[in-house]
Structures are given as structure tokens and as C-alpha cells.
């Protein structure tokens, strides 16, 4: 599935982008934009953010050398602000803009180019032509020249092809700028495979895979997950003759395997993913890497977004404003609920068992309960503040904010288990009702509340106020117990016991975060301290003070024995400080275990759609 061939008559594009790999060693794309019918004093701009990643990233910082010609004559280009330009051109005559973009960001959000791989999002490379963003756009990607000793490249994108060769290079068509911006492009000597899921063509391309990579396993598992999600939304007859049709007629997974990295970004007909090579499935392995389950969860998460956020989406995202932040208080519903269903649907698809699923839920619960910020910021506020908090994390982030991903997933869990406990359906029914009522379009919080009431037979305004708009604790233990899952209190690990997040590399304990109201904060620890050692008071009068160098927190058990009090020796800005520290007691974490398999099965097995 290099692209979907153009089989219907389309309106001819009046905007043409030619993207060339100008200098792969310098990481430069060269872009030529031809505007057939410009306005007088035409304005163009580059987006400041990319939908799905809520941070102003200033993509224009990578653009250089913008020039313009009309009727073979140079025309002046005036920059109006940080990301927009005005062209001193006449109306109606073809205008040609040329510029370069430096592409050296390995993430899924921007662009990358070197001798081995090319990747870009339209928001990073393609200038918006003001007044014409609703018109069809053409994207031409010529095949780059071969580099000696390097393999021949191919090209993959979910855009519809106009004239494309066997390697995927050529011309593509987008209905408007939104579709162009929402269709990333992968280039290189990547691995590729195609499959059908409920009759829909899918393609998976992987860059950076090693010889041990088991592509057959990846395709089989991805197909199973995709079909489980299509059936979740549309029922068992989806894709069958006379049955419902999913909203997408094609889908492309683009995975970049690297030494260290993780993440994904959703699009209407594709997703861009990044993982470590160690997380890929391995051929002939008795047991797949633990990180492979994480990768499958990422695949599940981004594919679920095909419905929840790319089509069913906040009303504020009905049309994107690429020039500034687009605020919404609903990311707990669109990202958080997706985070709930990503692992749950892995379980329903049979890719993990009950025990593995409970471990994943357990990890999420402990992560939220160990974040003091949950008592400071509601999940609705976290959604609104994503632009300045979630994507700009620092040493104080866990103390002042909460993730709309993790807490949002637990809010979904609470709504789901509450509906099931009351015998009125499930959150599955709510999501499907939202889809049908909105016809897969924009919604607001009131729509969610109405769908909950329609399924549950009562108002859930109290729960929404408490779980979404306040910092009240969620009733997790009671709801889990009602569905066959019990909780135990396990002793916390040393870092959590002390209220610290540290790194232990190179024989050094580096303090990354000091959690609010923890023992370490009360002792006077600060982020960026190096914890060098401890001093112990003498066991008996007349004995010397004992001092020990520590290289990891586990050293404390060795040197302290039964003692609880010590003096921590830390280095801060090259000064040595002595901080009185007392080990706290009674700090615990949750451990979930299945107590009633029958009750648990009713929750974890799929219900009728």
C-alpha cells in the first residue's frame, strides 16, 4: 500500500509542493511551492504546533533562505512575525517560493534527514497559503540520488497517489492543507509489509530494524489489535458484506526503531511511532522482550485515536488554528480514555493475559498515587494547561500537575466499573453512543455527560465534578474490589519511601525530583543534588561517628541496619551539605491481584457492540 491510487476525479490542485532531499549530510530539505493563483501581497505561514502534541514548537526556526519569483522575476519577501511572511506579488499570476528546512529532530513531531532516513510532517515543511488552505494541495517527492554504499530508498505516506512509482516516489494529492499536514512521510530503506484488517488495507513500515526482527510476529499481532478495535467501535460485522464500515479506507504504521526513544503521534490514516530496537519482536525467541508489550500498547493507543481524537474530538478542535495554542479541557477524555482502552484492548485481543493487564493497571495507579500534583491540579485543568505544563516538564512537575494520560485513564476506569457495577452497561456503550450521536465529529463535555446518563439511566454530574473537575481521590479500591480485584499494601521502594526520584549511574546518586511533603524534602534535599554519603551517630557513647560513601539507594540498608536516623552528605553547586534525615515508616504502594476470576472476566472480556 504505497498509496491509494487516484480512482475518482479530483479537483486539480492549485498549490504544488516539491520536497527534495537537497543535502542529506547537511540535513536539508529543499521545498519549492508553486501557487497557481496567488492573492496580491500573498501571505504564507508555517504552523507553530502540530495537532496531537500540545506545545508551541516554533517550526519556523528551521526554515531558511525563503525567496520568491513571479513571471521569472524576483519579488520581495517580508517577514511579518516569527512564522509568517508577505510576498510582494501581483494577483492571479503563478508565484514560486523556494526555501530550505533543516531536519534534525528524531521525534515523531517534526522532520529528520540524513544519509539513511528521511521523515517529515507537513507542519514542519509546508508553508500554509493564506486564503487557500481549503483548496486541494499536491505534494511531489522525487527519489533522491543514490549514495555509494547505501541501499535504495522507498517512500511511504497515507496520502492518495496521483502518479507514484514502485518505490512510492512521485506525486500525491491532499484535499486541503489539513490533510497534507496530517499525512507524514517516511523515506529510506525500510522494512515493509501489508495486511488486511476487517477488509481495510493496512501497511507497516519499520526503519532501523536489526536482523533479528520478527516482522511476521509484528504483523500478526498488529492485525489482531486493529480488528479488535474496529469491532469495539462497529461490532462483529464490521468490514463484512452489508455490515458497517470503519471511517478509514487505508492505514499506515510508520515505526522508527532507535537505540533509545519512545512515542507516537496519531493521524487520520496513519501514525508515526518510535521505539527502541530492543523492544521489537525477535525471531525464534522463547520469550519476547518485555518492551514488546509496551510497543503493542503504543500501537493500540495510536490506532484507537483513529476514532477518538482524530474524528470524535473536542469541539475546540473542529478546525485547527495552526498559529497559536488551541485550548481544551477535554484531553482527559481523548487522551486519558484512549490510554485506558489501549491496554484493555490488548487484553481483549488476547495479546496479554489477566495478570499482565493487572500489572499495567497497577503501574498506572501507583504512578498517579505517588504524584503529589494530583492533589493540586484537576485532570480538566491539566488538559487546559498542557501547553505550558505537561510538555514542559521540569523538577517540580510531579508536585504541581497531574498527567491527563494516566489520571485520565483511571477516570475512564472508574466510569467503566461504576456503570458495570450498576448493571447499566459499560463505558464501551458510552463511547459507541458518542460516536453515533456525533456522527464521528466534535463533541463537548455536555455530550459526554448526556451519553453517560443515557447508558446509566441517571445523572453522573456528581462523579464528573469529583473525578474530573476536583482533586478528590478516585474510588479505585472499592470499584476494583467489586470486579474481582483486591489490593495489597506493599512496602515502597527506597526512592518512593524517601520522596525522591533519582538516577544511579556511574557510581553516583543524582537527585532528579524531590516530592512534596516527603522525608527528603523535610530534610532539605533539592533537585540536582548529588547524594554522596551518610553519617551515622555512634551506637554507644565514646564510639566514633561512622561515615559511608553510597553509590545507590540500596546501600542504605547495608549501612543503616535497624537505625532510622542519619546525616545525608550531599553536594550542591560544589558545596558539601549535611542534611539530617530520618527514614519514614508506613510508606506503601499498591499491589493488585485477581481475587474473583469470574467477576474479572466480565470486565476484561469484550461485550456485545
XYZ file of C-alpha atoms in Angstrom:
609
model
C 0.000 0.000 0.000
C 2.447 2.659 -1.166
C -0.597 4.887 -1.515
C -4.193 4.641 -2.552
C -4.393 5.123 -6.286
C -6.455 8.002 -7.610
C -9.590 6.326 -8.930
C -12.040 9.228 -8.639
C -11.987 12.550 -10.394
C -10.458 15.119 -8.153
C -10.292 18.858 -8.382
C -6.905 19.810 -9.794
C -4.587 21.226 -7.120
C -3.699 24.891 -7.405
C -0.932 24.519 -4.806
C 2.097 22.361 -5.588
C 4.862 21.411 -3.149
C 8.046 19.745 -4.352
C 10.099 18.343 -1.477
C 13.655 17.308 -2.345
C 16.404 15.778 -0.227
C 18.772 18.616 -1.053
C 21.712 17.708 1.181
C 21.375 14.648 3.378
C 24.684 15.208 5.149
C 23.635 18.780 5.993
C 20.104 17.533 6.884
C 18.463 19.947 4.437
C 15.177 19.536 2.618
C 14.605 21.901 -0.302
C 10.996 22.905 -0.894
C 9.507 24.544 -3.959
C 5.957 25.826 -3.526
C 4.064 26.917 -6.629
C 0.879 28.911 -6.084
C -1.067 28.974 -9.340
C -3.378 31.853 -8.391
C -1.924 33.905 -5.543
C -3.583 36.901 -3.974
C -1.970 40.292 -4.231
C 0.519 40.636 -1.383
C 0.062 36.934 -0.675
C 0.754 35.828 2.897
C 2.171 32.454 3.884
C 2.954 30.936 7.260
C 4.385 27.836 8.884
C 2.439 26.239 11.747
C 3.767 26.790 15.259
C 2.473 23.406 16.537
C 1.338 20.028 15.285
C -2.065 18.597 16.255
C -1.775 15.836 18.832
C 1.280 17.366 20.515
C 0.180 20.318 22.584
C 3.192 22.613 22.650
C 4.173 25.613 20.546
C 7.303 24.231 18.896
C 8.193 27.110 16.562
C 8.853 25.038 13.431
C 9.827 28.202 11.573
C 13.136 28.221 13.447
C 14.329 25.558 10.975
C 13.252 27.408 7.812
C 15.887 29.343 5.883
C 16.512 31.117 2.589
C 12.924 31.927 1.614
C 12.759 33.591 -1.820
C 10.013 34.249 -4.354
C 9.699 34.689 -8.121
C 6.771 35.646 -10.326
C 6.949 35.690 -14.121
C 10.644 34.765 -13.723
C 11.300 37.915 -11.707
C 12.308 38.065 -8.080
C 9.755 39.608 -5.778
C 10.319 40.849 -2.248
C 9.602 38.698 0.790
C 8.869 40.465 4.073
C 8.735 38.547 7.346
C 5.752 39.751 9.381
C 6.264 37.798 12.596
C 8.009 34.678 13.891
C 6.281 32.321 11.441
C 4.623 34.289 8.629
C 5.719 36.212 5.537
C 4.148 38.571 2.997
C 5.103 38.292 -0.677
C 5.140 41.458 -2.792
C 3.370 39.794 -5.722
C 0.524 40.530 -8.126
C -2.735 38.621 -8.056
C -3.519 35.742 -10.369
C -0.085 35.008 -11.838
C 1.781 31.855 -10.739
C 4.061 32.516 -7.776
C 7.024 30.270 -6.919
C 8.531 30.143 -3.425
C 11.783 28.359 -2.632
C 13.260 27.652 0.775
C 15.113 25.050 2.822
C 14.314 23.356 6.122
C 16.928 21.880 8.419
C 15.625 18.496 9.581
C 17.443 17.092 12.581
C 14.778 16.045 15.071
C 14.413 12.277 15.581
C 10.964 12.650 17.165
C 7.627 11.885 15.504
C 6.620 15.565 15.649
C 8.906 17.333 13.188
C 11.369 16.245 10.482
C 14.573 14.245 10.012
C 17.004 13.797 7.150
C 20.356 12.052 6.906
C 22.058 9.526 4.630
C 19.960 6.647 5.983
C 16.473 8.035 6.522
C 14.107 10.863 5.762
C 10.906 11.765 7.583
C 8.701 14.818 7.759
C 5.362 16.172 8.855
C 3.737 18.759 6.632
C 3.604 21.181 9.563
C 7.406 21.303 9.548
C 7.977 21.716 5.801
C 4.875 23.014 4.049
C 4.009 26.701 4.235
C 0.300 27.489 4.537
C -1.041 29.749 1.808
C -3.494 32.085 3.491
C -6.890 32.164 1.827
C -6.298 28.855 0.038
C -5.917 26.292 2.823
C -9.230 24.682 1.865
C -8.087 24.044 -1.711
C -6.540 20.740 -2.929
C -2.767 20.501 -2.487
C -0.280 18.420 -4.491
C 2.894 17.025 -2.920
C 5.710 15.856 -5.173
C 8.545 13.808 -3.660
C 11.255 12.888 -6.191
C 13.520 9.948 -5.479
C 16.857 11.111 -4.057
C 20.105 10.165 -5.704
C 21.778 7.000 -4.522
C 24.641 7.378 -2.071
C 27.529 4.992 -2.648
C 27.354 2.042 -0.285
C 23.764 2.823 0.779
C 20.600 0.947 -0.117
C 17.975 2.302 -2.468
C 15.249 4.311 -0.771
C 11.479 3.881 -0.797
C 8.752 6.317 0.251
C 5.591 5.762 2.296
C 2.683 8.066 3.148
C -1.063 7.693 3.618
C -1.797 10.402 1.044
C -3.542 9.331 -2.155
C -1.214 8.923 -5.089
C -1.515 10.886 -8.324
C 1.487 9.431 -10.116
C 3.723 7.242 -7.978
C 6.452 4.759 -8.907
C 7.025 1.293 -7.430
C 9.173 2.746 -4.631
C 6.481 5.258 -3.647
C 8.147 8.371 -5.063
C 6.117 10.743 -7.178
C 3.093 12.998 -6.771
C 0.392 12.824 -4.087
C -2.912 14.616 -3.551
C -4.441 16.149 -0.417
C -7.969 17.519 -0.223
C -6.796 20.551 1.776
C -3.971 21.764 3.973
C -5.332 19.858 6.978
C -4.941 16.548 5.147
C -1.466 17.499 3.931
C -0.422 18.437 7.485
C -1.954 15.217 8.827
C -0.068 12.844 6.499
C 3.605 12.347 7.466
C 6.097 10.891 5.022
C 8.705 8.172 5.686
C 11.663 7.614 3.339
C 14.565 5.190 3.412
C 15.499 1.532 3.046
C 12.776 0.457 5.447
C 11.146 -2.933 6.035
C 7.589 -3.064 4.742
C 4.589 -5.407 4.885
C 0.892 -5.162 4.074
C -2.183 -6.786 5.588
C -5.962 -6.532 5.644
C -7.856 -5.832 8.873
C -11.615 -6.273 8.540
C -11.159 -5.712 4.817
C -9.248 -2.429 5.188
C -5.746 -2.268 3.602
C -3.005 -1.618 6.156
C 0.742 -1.201 5.734
C 3.504 -1.308 8.325
C 6.973 0.116 7.611
C 9.878 -0.162 10.057
C 13.095 1.848 9.841
C 16.179 0.809 11.799
C 15.255 -2.818 12.478
C 18.032 -5.351 13.099
C 18.435 -8.800 11.521
C 16.716 -10.452 14.498
C 13.469 -8.517 13.933
C 10.412 -10.780 13.586
C 8.194 -8.920 11.127
C 5.699 -11.765 10.852
C 5.019 -11.591 14.588
C 4.588 -7.820 14.492
C 2.117 -8.007 11.605
C 0.089 -10.824 13.162
C -0.214 -9.018 16.495
C -0.958 -5.637 14.912
C -3.673 -7.137 12.705
C -5.310 -8.710 15.769
C -5.241 -5.407 17.653
C -6.622 -3.442 14.691
C -9.500 -5.859 14.219
C -10.307 -5.809 17.945
C -10.551 -2.021 17.851
C -12.672 -1.942 14.700
C -15.071 -4.407 16.313
C -15.073 -2.361 19.503
C -16.406 0.642 17.602
C -18.532 -1.011 14.912
C -19.421 -4.553 16.014
C -18.544 -8.017 14.763
C -19.969 -7.398 11.291
C -17.603 -4.542 10.502
C -16.000 -4.943 7.095
C -18.341 -7.747 6.092
C -20.838 -7.536 3.249
C -23.745 -5.413 4.373
C -22.013 -4.596 7.655
C -20.833 -1.232 8.974
C -17.740 0.384 7.522
C -14.903 1.893 9.551
C -14.144 5.582 8.948
C -10.813 4.897 7.235
C -10.259 3.126 3.916
C -6.489 2.697 4.455
C -3.956 2.936 7.259
C -0.190 3.241 7.510
C 2.023 2.495 10.531
C 5.469 4.143 10.388
C 7.847 2.892 13.082
C 11.369 4.191 13.625
C 13.460 1.804 15.750
C 16.316 3.586 17.543
C 18.734 2.910 20.379
C 16.735 4.983 22.860
C 13.325 6.514 22.285
C 9.598 6.023 22.668
C 6.453 7.748 21.497
C 3.798 8.118 18.860
C 1.650 10.684 17.097
C -1.760 9.931 15.662
C -3.106 10.908 12.243
C -6.381 10.226 10.435
C -4.990 7.497 8.177
C -1.601 6.793 9.738
C 0.596 7.039 12.782
C 4.278 7.776 13.346
C 5.899 5.681 16.087
C 9.317 5.422 17.703
C 10.667 2.654 19.932
C 13.949 1.080 20.941
C 15.278 -1.730 18.771
C 15.320 -3.955 21.851
C 11.519 -3.674 22.028
C 10.930 -5.182 18.587
C 9.777 -8.825 18.462
C 12.697 -11.200 17.990
C 12.859 -14.246 15.732
C 12.992 -17.647 17.431
C 12.832 -16.044 20.880
C 11.426 -18.208 23.667
C 10.126 -15.091 25.323
C 9.604 -11.747 23.650
C 11.175 -8.621 25.193
C 9.152 -7.026 27.973
C 9.197 -3.823 25.977
C 7.308 -5.530 23.141
C 4.129 -5.387 25.211
C 4.788 -1.669 25.649
C 5.184 -1.327 21.872
C 1.907 -3.153 21.257
C 0.248 -0.834 23.771
C 1.589 2.148 21.805
C 0.266 0.689 18.558
C -3.099 0.092 20.222
C -3.144 3.629 21.636
C -2.398 5.417 18.368
C -4.782 3.240 16.364
C -7.621 3.921 18.853
C -7.066 7.608 18.104
C -8.344 6.904 14.576
C -11.752 7.251 16.201
C -11.099 9.043 19.484
C -9.431 12.424 18.791
C -8.968 12.379 15.020
C -12.688 12.168 14.301
C -14.549 12.124 17.609
C -12.751 15.164 19.039
C -13.119 18.234 21.269
C -15.398 20.909 19.842
C -12.450 23.312 20.139
C -10.635 21.186 17.546
C -13.378 21.369 14.922
C -10.907 23.436 12.895
C -7.297 23.758 13.937
C -5.683 27.146 14.354
C -2.057 26.498 13.416
C -0.918 29.960 14.515
C -1.394 29.584 18.261
C -2.404 27.302 21.124
C -5.757 25.512 20.764
C -7.121 25.129 24.293
C -9.481 22.423 25.531
C -10.322 20.959 28.946
C -11.120 17.560 27.429
C -7.767 15.844 26.922
C -8.651 13.587 29.884
C -11.412 12.189 27.665
C -9.498 11.926 24.418
C -6.015 11.029 25.620
C -6.912 9.590 29.018
C -9.724 7.347 27.786
C -7.536 6.216 24.889
C -4.866 5.328 27.466
C -7.459 3.239 29.313
C -8.513 1.325 26.251
C -5.061 0.769 24.713
C -4.056 -1.931 27.217
C -7.622 -3.154 27.835
C -7.991 -3.926 24.139
C -4.648 -5.742 24.171
C -6.204 -7.985 26.803
C -9.414 -8.448 24.851
C -7.409 -9.215 21.728
C -5.541 -11.938 23.613
C -2.133 -10.291 23.313
C -1.724 -10.248 27.118
C -3.351 -12.215 29.949
C -5.213 -11.057 33.052
C -2.087 -10.969 35.198
C -0.190 -8.842 32.687
C -3.113 -6.456 32.374
C -3.388 -6.033 36.128
C 0.338 -5.282 36.295
C -0.148 -2.490 33.756
C -3.107 -1.024 35.664
C -1.136 -1.400 38.901
C 1.748 0.613 37.474
C -0.589 3.407 36.391
C -2.326 3.572 39.764
C 0.940 3.755 41.682
C 2.261 6.390 39.315
C -0.747 8.620 39.975
C -0.851 7.996 43.738
C 2.860 8.809 44.013
C 2.440 12.183 42.274
C 1.661 14.952 44.798
C 0.384 17.055 41.889
C -2.827 15.007 41.825
C -3.863 16.953 44.961
C -3.034 20.282 43.340
C -4.466 20.117 39.824
C -7.622 18.520 38.438
C -7.445 16.457 35.290
C -9.549 19.056 33.439
C -7.077 21.755 34.466
C -4.215 19.509 33.362
C -5.844 19.293 29.931
C -6.053 23.067 29.621
C -2.515 23.573 30.926
C -0.900 21.005 28.610
C 0.672 23.806 26.564
C 2.716 25.118 29.477
C 2.983 22.172 31.877
C 2.744 18.628 30.501
C 5.039 19.274 27.537
C 7.412 21.455 29.567
C 8.178 19.183 32.463
C 10.827 20.074 34.987
C 11.909 19.196 38.529
C 8.640 20.464 40.037
C 6.214 18.920 37.552
C 5.218 15.920 39.748
C 4.489 18.315 42.631
C 2.262 20.747 40.762
C 0.484 18.884 37.981
C -1.011 15.537 37.029
C -0.965 13.716 33.710
C -4.239 13.744 31.787
C -2.997 10.490 30.251
C -2.553 8.484 33.434
C -5.178 10.025 35.694
C -7.496 10.311 32.691
C -7.168 6.562 32.172
C -8.106 5.976 35.814
C -11.108 8.296 35.437
C -12.176 6.105 32.498
C -11.639 3.011 34.655
C -13.895 4.479 37.367
C -16.667 5.373 34.939
C -16.460 1.935 33.312
C -16.531 -0.013 36.574
C -19.286 2.193 38.009
C -21.555 1.535 35.024
C -20.818 -2.178 35.189
C -21.439 -2.303 38.938
C -24.805 -0.627 38.470
C -25.688 -3.123 35.749
C -26.437 -0.397 33.217
C -23.896 -1.164 30.522
C -20.299 -0.025 30.292
C -18.038 2.736 29.091
C -17.836 0.811 25.805
C -21.509 1.673 25.263
C -20.864 5.316 26.106
C -18.033 5.611 23.592
C -20.078 3.996 20.839
C -23.057 6.230 21.637
C -20.858 9.324 21.434
C -19.652 8.116 18.044
C -23.118 7.577 16.605
C -24.703 10.692 18.113
C -21.937 12.985 16.879
C -21.521 11.097 13.595
C -17.850 10.869 14.453
C -17.493 14.606 14.877
C -16.715 17.264 17.502
C -18.229 16.969 20.987
C -18.184 18.795 24.306
C -18.291 17.698 27.929
C -22.069 18.032 27.911
C -22.243 15.389 25.193
C -20.228 13.014 27.347
C -22.470 13.687 30.346
C -25.582 13.070 28.233
C -24.185 9.787 26.874
C -23.333 8.631 30.406
C -26.879 9.419 31.523
C -28.379 7.648 28.500
C -26.413 4.481 29.218
C -26.517 4.559 33.019
C -30.070 5.784 33.481
C -29.110 8.584 35.880
C -27.053 11.766 36.041
C -23.324 11.389 36.623
C -22.789 15.095 37.268
C -21.543 14.378 40.790
C -18.902 11.934 39.551
C -17.804 14.276 36.766
C -17.449 17.125 39.246
C -15.455 14.988 41.686
C -13.301 12.912 39.351
C -12.707 15.410 36.527
C -13.001 18.908 37.995
C -11.654 18.436 41.517
C -8.624 16.887 43.163
C -10.648 14.338 45.124
C -9.159 10.861 45.319
C -10.736 8.328 42.976
C -12.677 5.391 44.496
C -10.353 2.875 42.878
C -10.118 0.284 45.636
C -13.870 -0.138 46.110
C -14.585 -0.332 42.385
C -11.791 -2.815 41.706
C -12.897 -4.995 44.608
C -16.446 -5.096 43.178
C -14.977 -6.503 39.956
C -12.843 -9.244 41.444
C -9.605 -7.333 42.020
C -8.188 -6.926 45.528
C -5.380 -4.630 46.648
C -2.484 -5.199 48.996
C -0.178 -2.615 50.547
C 3.433 -3.427 49.737
C 6.405 -1.619 51.269
C 7.504 1.209 48.996
C 10.845 1.081 47.259
C 13.527 3.197 48.838
C 13.214 6.192 46.479
C 9.470 6.416 46.953
C 9.830 5.907 50.695
C 12.091 8.942 50.857
C 10.078 11.002 48.332
C 12.815 11.093 45.724
C 13.350 10.363 42.057
C 16.990 9.684 41.328
C 19.369 8.361 38.706
C 22.062 5.899 39.721
C 24.711 5.843 37.029
C 28.472 5.865 37.143
C 28.545 5.175 40.876
C 26.673 8.379 41.690
C 23.215 9.092 43.134
C 21.838 12.152 41.364
C 18.618 13.679 42.708
C 16.198 14.442 39.879
C 12.993 15.253 41.753
C 12.151 15.914 45.394
C 8.496 15.055 46.016
C 6.304 17.327 48.090
C 5.927 16.578 51.827
C 8.345 13.653 51.674
C 11.152 12.836 54.085
C 13.783 14.122 51.650
C 12.051 17.484 51.235
C 11.734 17.841 55.005
C 15.459 17.141 55.326
C 16.298 19.867 52.809
C 17.169 17.882 49.664
C 16.889 19.717 46.330
C 16.792 18.667 42.702
C 20.272 18.319 41.150
C 21.900 17.405 44.464
C 24.458 14.611 44.342
C 23.969 12.334 47.333
C 27.495 11.352 48.251
C 27.217 9.512 51.550
C 25.793 9.221 55.050
C 26.966 9.664 58.622
C 25.556 7.550 61.436
C 25.509 8.590 65.082
C 27.638 6.350 67.350
C 25.855 3.279 68.659
C 27.312 3.887 72.120
C 28.896 6.807 73.902
C 32.557 7.181 73.112
C 32.394 5.422 69.746
C 33.272 7.412 66.604
C 30.750 8.611 64.033
C 30.502 6.192 61.080
C 30.598 7.686 57.590
C 29.866 5.755 54.383
C 30.040 6.534 50.676
C 26.899 5.428 48.799
C 26.586 4.692 45.077
C 22.947 3.609 45.072
C 19.996 3.911 47.419
C 20.077 0.207 48.203
C 23.351 0.898 50.050
C 21.315 2.445 52.853
C 20.009 -0.929 54.030
C 23.571 -2.253 54.213
C 24.967 0.612 56.271
C 21.982 1.611 58.410
C 20.885 -1.713 59.788
C 17.978 -1.050 62.171
C 18.780 2.656 62.510
C 16.353 5.230 61.097
C 18.306 8.436 61.622
C 21.319 9.600 59.638
C 23.005 12.684 58.246
C 22.980 12.774 54.457
C 26.044 14.318 52.809
C 25.173 15.987 49.511
C 26.998 18.160 47.019
C 25.111 21.224 45.756
C 26.772 23.732 43.477
C 30.105 22.232 44.637
C 29.276 22.901 48.294
C 29.082 19.950 50.704
C 25.991 19.991 52.906
C 24.989 17.827 55.845
C 21.230 17.184 55.974
C 19.530 15.437 58.951
C 17.352 12.662 57.517
C 15.003 10.206 59.213
C 13.634 7.191 57.359
C 9.836 7.297 57.448
C 7.661 4.304 58.324
C 4.468 3.010 56.777
C 5.071 4.205 53.196
C 3.394 1.683 50.897
C 2.416 1.083 47.288
C -0.494 -0.848 45.836
C -0.318 -4.383 44.537
C -3.341 -5.697 42.637
C -4.261 -9.348 42.407
C -7.180 -11.263 40.949
C -9.472 -12.464 43.733
C -12.550 -13.482 41.727
C -11.757 -14.712 38.203
C -15.416 -14.822 37.150
C -16.040 -11.184 38.098
C -12.796 -10.126 36.482
C -13.671 -11.937 33.267
C -16.926 -9.998 32.903
C -14.902 -6.795 32.827
C -11.933 -7.865 30.719
C -13.708 -9.889 28.032
C -15.432 -7.961 25.239
C -19.125 -7.348 25.433
C -21.542 -7.035 22.502
C -21.118 -3.968 20.340
